[in-house]
PDB file of C-alpha atoms in Angstrom:
ATOM      1  CA  MET A   1     -39.049  19.569  -7.884  1.00 62.00           C
ATOM      2  CA  ALA A   2     -39.992  16.796  -5.486  1.00 72.00           C
ATOM      3  CA  THR A   3     -41.996  17.755  -2.429  1.00 77.00           C
ATOM      4  CA  ASN A   4     -41.065  16.237   0.897  1.00 83.00           C
ATOM      5  CA  TYR A   5     -44.000  15.213   3.080  1.00 82.00           C
ATOM      6  CA  SER A   6     -43.756  14.443   6.756  1.00 87.00           C
ATOM      7  CA  ALA A   7     -46.446  11.754   6.394  1.00 86.00           C
ATOM      8  CA  LYS A   8     -45.083   8.225   6.395  1.00 86.00           C
ATOM      9  CA  ASP A   9     -46.577   5.039   4.908  1.00 89.00           C
ATOM     10  CA  TYR A  10     -48.105   6.720   1.854  1.00 90.00           C
ATOM     11  CA  ASN A  11     -49.956   4.251  -0.375  1.00 91.00           C
ATOM     12  CA  LYS A  12     -50.584   5.547  -3.905  1.00 91.00           C
ATOM     13  CA  GLU A  13     -53.531   3.224  -4.586  1.00 93.00           C
ATOM     14  CA  ASN A  14     -55.931   4.413  -1.886  1.00 94.00           C
ATOM     15  CA  MET A  15     -54.436   7.711  -0.659  1.00 96.00           C
ATOM     16  CA  ALA A  16     -54.271  11.262  -1.984  1.00 97.00           C
ATOM     17  CA  ARG A  17     -52.357  14.269  -0.697  1.00 96.00           C
ATOM     18  CA  ALA A  18     -51.968  18.006  -1.095  1.00 96.00           C
ATOM     19  CA  ILE A  19     -49.682  20.655   0.326  1.00 96.00           C
ATOM     20  CA  GLY A  20     -49.946  24.391   0.881  1.00 97.00           C
ATOM     21  CA  ARG A  21     -46.705  26.346   1.124  1.00 96.00           C
ATOM     22  CA  SER A  22     -46.308  29.748   2.814  1.00 96.00           C
ATOM     23  CA  LEU A  23     -50.008  30.345   3.362  1.00 97.00           C
ATOM     24  CA  PRO A  24     -50.752  33.767   4.920  1.00 96.00           C
ATOM     25  CA  ILE A  25     -52.335  32.379   8.088  1.00 97.00           C
ATOM     26  CA  SER A  26     -51.309  32.120  11.710  1.00 96.00           C
ATOM     27  CA  PHE A  27     -49.574  28.949  12.852  1.00 97.00           C
ATOM     28  CA  LYS A  28     -51.308  28.464  16.207  1.00 97.00           C
ATOM     29  CA  PRO A  29     -54.966  28.459  15.059  1.00 98.00           C
ATOM     30  CA  SER A  30     -53.937  26.278  12.104  1.00 98.00           C
ATOM     31  CA  THR A  31     -52.466  23.735  14.515  1.00 98.00           C
ATOM     32  CA  GLU A  32     -55.635  23.703  16.619  1.00 98.00           C
ATOM     33  CA  ILE A  33     -57.842  23.207  13.538  1.00 98.00           C
ATOM     34  CA  CYS A  34     -55.594  20.387  12.300  1.00 98.00           C
ATOM     35  CA  ASN A  35     -55.789  18.646  15.674  1.00 98.00           C
ATOM     36  CA  PHE A  36     -59.573  19.000  15.666  1.00 98.00           C
ATOM     37  CA  ILE A  37     -60.260  17.537  12.193  1.00 97.00           C
ATOM     38  CA  ARG A  38     -57.570  14.833  12.122  1.00 97.00           C
ATOM     39  CA  HIS A  39     -59.019  11.286  11.637  1.00 97.00           C
ATOM     40  CA  LYS A  40     -62.416  12.716  10.643  1.00 98.00           C
ATOM     41  CA  SER A  41     -64.191  12.289   7.317  1.00 98.00           C
ATOM     42  CA  VAL A  42     -63.658  14.915   4.631  1.00 98.00           C
ATOM     43  CA  ASN A  43     -67.365  15.772   4.490  1.00 97.00           C
ATOM     44  CA  TYR A  44     -67.482  16.340   8.256  1.00 98.00           C
ATOM     45  CA  ALA A  45     -64.356  18.511   8.126  1.00 98.00           C
ATOM     46  CA  LYS A  46     -65.791  20.648   5.316  1.00 98.00           C
ATOM     47  CA  ASP A  47     -69.037  21.074   7.248  1.00 98.00           C
ATOM     48  CA  VAL A  48     -67.210  22.086  10.443  1.00 98.00           C
ATOM     49  CA  LEU A  49     -64.955  24.558   8.630  1.00 98.00           C
ATOM     50  CA  SER A  50     -67.911  26.217   6.909  1.00 98.00           C
ATOM     51  CA  LYS A  51     -69.610  26.583  10.317  1.00 98.00           C
ATOM     52  CA  ILE A  52     -66.444  28.152  11.739  1.00 98.00           C
ATOM     53  CA  ILE A  53     -66.343  30.678   8.899  1.00 98.00           C
ATOM     54  CA  GLU A  54     -69.972  31.620   9.670  1.00 98.00           C
ATOM     55  CA  HIS A  55     -69.167  31.873  13.441  1.00 97.00           C
ATOM     56  CA  LYS A  56     -71.667  29.106  14.277  1.00 96.00           C
ATOM     57  CA  GLN A  57     -69.161  26.647  15.760  1.00 96.00           C
ATOM     58  CA  ALA A  58     -65.969  27.305  17.705  1.00 96.00           C
ATOM     59  CA  ILE A  59     -62.759  25.295  17.687  1.00 96.00           C
ATOM     60  CA  PRO A  60     -61.576  24.170  21.130  1.00 97.00           C
ATOM     61  CA  PHE A  61     -58.064  25.438  21.784  1.00 97.00           C
ATOM     62  CA  ARG A  62     -56.250  22.753  23.781  1.00 95.00           C
ATOM     63  CA  ARG A  63     -52.645  23.927  23.529  1.00 94.00           C
ATOM     64  CA  TYR A  64     -52.540  27.629  22.698  1.00 95.00           C
ATOM     65  CA  ASN A  65     -55.202  28.821  25.126  1.00 95.00           C
ATOM     66  CA  THR A  66     -53.553  31.400  27.393  1.00 95.00           C
ATOM     67  CA  ASN A  67     -56.015  34.198  28.297  1.00 94.00           C
ATOM     68  CA  LEU A  68     -58.598  32.767  25.913  1.00 92.00           C
ATOM     69  CA  GLY A  69     -62.328  33.256  26.376  1.00 92.00           C
ATOM     70  CA  HIS A  70     -64.669  30.455  27.370  1.00 92.00           C
ATOM     71  CA  LYS A  71     -67.072  29.045  24.777  1.00 90.00           C
ATOM     72  CA  ARG A  72     -70.156  27.113  25.725  1.00 90.00           C
ATOM     73  CA  LYS A  73     -69.646  23.329  26.061  1.00 91.00           C
ATOM     74  CA  ILE A  74     -66.015  23.343  24.859  1.00 93.00           C
ATOM     75  CA  GLY A  75     -64.067  25.611  27.196  1.00 95.00           C
ATOM     76  CA  PRO A  76     -61.425  27.882  25.682  1.00 97.00           C
ATOM     77  CA  GLY A  77     -62.043  28.338  21.981  1.00 96.00           C
ATOM     78  CA  ARG A  78     -62.125  30.671  19.002  1.00 96.00           C
ATOM     79  CA  TYR A  79     -63.469  31.116  15.486  1.00 97.00           C
ATOM     80  CA  PRO A  80     -60.277  31.173  13.346  1.00 97.00           C
ATOM     81  CA  LYS A  81     -61.838  32.379  10.096  1.00 98.00           C
ATOM     82  CA  ASN A  82     -58.757  32.995   7.915  1.00 98.00           C
ATOM     83  CA  ALA A  83     -57.130  29.679   8.797  1.00 98.00           C
ATOM     84  CA  SER A  84     -60.437  27.872   8.186  1.00 98.00           C
ATOM     85  CA  ILE A  85     -60.748  29.397   4.716  1.00 98.00           C
ATOM     86  CA  GLU A  86     -57.242  28.272   3.702  1.00 98.00           C
ATOM     87  CA  ILE A  87     -57.643  24.775   5.171  1.00 98.00           C
ATOM     88  CA  LEU A  88     -60.999  24.411   3.400  1.00 98.00           C
ATOM     89  CA  LYS A  89     -59.303  25.299   0.088  1.00 98.00           C
ATOM     90  CA  LEU A  90     -56.656  22.659   0.767  1.00 98.00           C
ATOM     91  CA  ILE A  91     -59.293  20.031   1.614  1.00 98.00           C
ATOM     92  CA  ASN A  92     -61.118  20.795  -1.644  1.00 98.00           C
ATOM     93  CA  SER A  93     -57.804  20.403  -3.480  1.00 98.00           C
ATOM     94  CA  VAL A  94     -57.003  17.030  -1.923  1.00 98.00           C
ATOM     95  CA  GLU A  95     -60.566  15.874  -2.621  1.00 97.00           C
ATOM     96  CA  ALA A  96     -60.102  16.803  -6.294  1.00 98.00           C
ATOM     97  CA  ASN A  97     -56.796  14.899  -6.322  1.00 97.00           C
ATOM     98  CA  ALA A  98     -58.556  11.831  -4.910  1.00 97.00           C
ATOM     99  CA  GLN A  99     -61.355  12.115  -7.458  1.00 97.00           C
ATOM    100  CA  PHE A 100     -58.769  12.338 -10.253  1.00 97.00           C
ATOM    101  CA  LYS A 101     -57.259   9.075  -8.984  1.00 96.00           C
ATOM    102  CA  GLY A 102     -60.698   7.449  -9.200  1.00 96.00           C
ATOM    103  CA  MET A 103     -61.453   7.227  -5.487  1.00 96.00           C
ATOM    104  CA  ASN A 104     -64.897   7.513  -3.950  1.00 96.00           C
ATOM    105  CA  THR A 105     -64.928  10.969  -2.365  1.00 94.00           C
ATOM    106  CA  ALA A 106     -67.759  10.032   0.006  1.00 95.00           C
ATOM    107  CA  ASN A 107     -65.493   7.575   1.865  1.00 96.00           C
ATOM    108  CA  LEU A 108     -62.418   9.783   2.357  1.00 97.00           C
ATOM    109  CA  VAL A 109     -60.901  10.103   5.839  1.00 98.00           C
ATOM    110  CA  ILE A 110     -58.180  12.588   6.821  1.00 98.00           C
ATOM    111  CA  THR A 111     -55.342  10.366   8.032  1.00 97.00           C
ATOM    112  CA  HIS A 112     -52.648  13.045   8.247  1.00 97.00           C
ATOM    113  CA  ILE A 113     -52.868  16.822   8.520  1.00 97.00           C
ATOM    114  CA  ASN A 114     -50.324  19.123  10.089  1.00 95.00           C
ATOM    115  CA  ALA A 115     -49.196  22.725  10.166  1.00 97.00           C
ATOM    116  CA  ASN A 116     -45.578  23.859  10.245  1.00 97.00           C
ATOM    117  CA  LYS A 117     -44.053  27.310  10.442  1.00 96.00           C
ATOM    118  CA  ALA A 118     -42.961  28.577   7.029  1.00 96.00           C
ATOM    119  CA  ALA A 119     -40.056  30.840   6.112  1.00 95.00           C
ATOM    120  CA  LYS A 120     -40.307  34.257   7.707  1.00 92.00           C
ATOM    121  CA  ALA A 121     -40.902  37.294   5.509  1.00 90.00           C
ATOM    122  CA  MET A 122     -41.056  40.963   6.352  1.00 91.00           C
ATOM    123  CA  HIS A 123     -44.139  43.018   5.639  1.00 86.00           C
ATOM    124  CA  TYR A 124     -43.797  45.364   2.701  1.00 87.00           C
ATOM    125  CA  GLY A 125     -43.911  49.142   3.045  1.00 89.00           C
ATOM    126  CA  ARG A 126     -44.681  51.092   6.183  1.00 86.00           C
ATOM    127  CA  LYS A 127     -45.074  47.988   8.394  1.00 82.00           C
ATOM    128  CA  ARG A 128     -41.583  46.828   7.453  1.00 85.00           C
ATOM    129  CA  SER A 129     -40.558  46.079  11.032  1.00 87.00           C
ATOM    130  CA  ARG A 130     -43.157  43.300  11.398  1.00 90.00           C
ATOM    131  CA  TRP A 131     -42.771  39.705  10.352  1.00 92.00           C
ATOM    132  CA  ALA A 132     -45.534  38.246   8.180  1.00 91.00           C
ATOM    133  CA  LYS A 133     -47.387  35.157   9.402  1.00 92.00           C
ATOM    134  CA  ARG A 134     -46.738  32.182   7.164  1.00 96.00           C
ATOM    135  CA  THR A 135     -47.694  28.517   7.594  1.00 97.00           C
ATOM    136  CA  ASN A 136     -47.062  25.327   5.625  1.00 97.00           C
ATOM    137  CA  LEU A 137     -49.939  22.827   5.597  1.00 97.00           C
ATOM    138  CA  GLU A 138     -50.027  19.267   4.351  1.00 97.00           C
ATOM    139  CA  ILE A 139     -52.912  16.853   4.231  1.00 98.00           C
ATOM    140  CA  VAL A 140     -53.246  13.171   3.325  1.00 97.00           C
ATOM    141  CA  VAL A 141     -56.597  11.440   2.879  1.00 98.00           C
ATOM    142  CA  GLN A 142     -57.333   7.749   2.587  1.00 97.00           C
ATOM    143  CA  GLU A 143     -60.287   5.997   1.048  1.00 96.00           C
ATOM    144  CA  LYS A 144     -62.080   4.092   3.785  1.00 92.00           C
ATOM    145  CA  ALA A 145     -63.377   0.599   3.073  1.00 85.00           C
ATOM    146  CA  ALA A 146     -67.103  -0.056   2.763  1.00 70.00           C
ATOM    147  CA  ASP A 147     -69.236   0.156   5.896  1.00 63.00           C
ATOM    148  CA  LYS A 148     -68.802  -2.767   8.259  1.00 63.00           C
ATOM    149  CA  LYS A 149     -72.106  -2.261  10.052  1.00 64.00           C
ATOM    150  CA  SER A 150     -73.684  -5.227   8.271  1.00 55.00           C
ATOM    151  CA  ASP A 151     -70.842  -7.481   9.470  1.00 56.00           C
ATOM    152  CA  LYS A 152     -71.357  -6.344  13.070  1.00 60.00           C
ATOM    153  CA  LYS A 153     -75.080  -7.115  12.876  1.00 61.00           C
ATOM    154  CA  GLU A 154     -74.333 -10.642  11.664  1.00 59.00           C
ATOM    155  CA  ILE A 155     -71.913 -11.185  14.537  1.00 61.00           C
ATOM    156  CA  LYS A 156     -74.459  -9.974  17.084  1.00 62.00           C
ATOM    157  CA  GLU A 157     -77.124 -12.264  15.615  1.00 63.00           C
ATOM    158  CA  GLY A 158     -74.680 -15.170  15.821  1.00 58.00           C
ATOM    159  CA  LYS A 159     -74.083 -14.445  19.502  1.00 59.00           C
ATOM    160  CA  LYS A 160     -77.823 -14.499  20.183  1.00 56.00           C
ATOM    161  CA  ASN A 161     -78.136 -17.925  18.593  1.00 54.00           C
ATOM    162  CA  PHE A 162     -75.150 -19.190  20.556  1.00 52.00           C
ATOM    163  CA  GLY A 163     -76.638 -18.068  23.876  1.00 51.00           C
ATOM    164  CA  GLU A 164     -80.019 -19.643  23.169  1.00 54.00           C
ATOM    165  CA  GLN A 165     -78.580 -23.082  22.552  1.00 55.00           C
ATOM    166  CA  LYS A 166     -78.686 -25.384  25.541  1.00 54.00           C
ATOM    167  CA  LYS A 167     -76.383 -28.297  25.953  1.00 57.00           C
ATOM    168  CA  GLU A 168     -77.833 -31.613  26.977  1.00 59.00           C
ATOM    169  CA  GLY A 169     -77.179 -32.641  30.526  1.00 61.00           C
ATOM    170  CA  THR A 170     -76.774 -29.112  31.847  1.00 62.00           C
ATOM    171  CA  LYS A 171     -79.144 -27.606  34.310  1.00 63.00           C
ATOM    172  CA  THR A 172     -80.425 -24.080  34.590  1.00 63.00           C
ATOM    173  CA  LEU A 173     -81.377 -22.195  37.701  1.00 65.00           C
ATOM    174  CA  GLY A 174     -84.493 -23.542  39.320  1.00 65.00           C
ATOM    175  CA  GLU A 175     -84.085 -27.074  37.971  1.00 67.00           C
ATOM    176  CA  LYS A 176     -83.490 -29.825  40.463  1.00 68.00           C
ATOM    177  CA  THR A 177     -81.266 -32.772  39.781  1.00 67.00           C
ATOM    178  CA  PRO A 178     -83.072 -36.101  39.853  1.00 67.00           C
ATOM    179  CA  LYS A 179     -82.286 -38.355  42.811  1.00 70.00           C
ATOM    180  CA  LYS A 180     -80.807 -41.745  42.106  1.00 65.00           C
TER     181      LYS A 180
END
């Protein structure tokens, strides 16, 4: 069965993807985590999620923050442990998919990650009147090109040389023009 992804412009050569269907996590914290780690490197995202699980770093809640407690330096935030565990599993899965394709896992960047509400299910047994929390997650990573820091240094050095050159016939401050 083919899986439909909401991510557009998928390139099979330098991208990998994974999907989690009907995960038993809340939708709102999942959305906040996805917004926080989008466009970050995979290693950074894994580090942040492990800190969240240990309650060492909080996720800032930008959208779903009604009556939410203040956290130092970030404002309203929480430590969504269960959602972090499931998203970390999904990131490990997409990293394994990228490694299977032959990509360098050190240069992976999360280009697309989102959470959607899954199909509703009732709790089993005594809590039958409650709906279970379910969320669909999808993630797409892309292999980033090699570091461009060396190119930037060369450009800056070129600018220094350009500024030091002096054209003939031009005067600088303090020089007087000869009288004729």
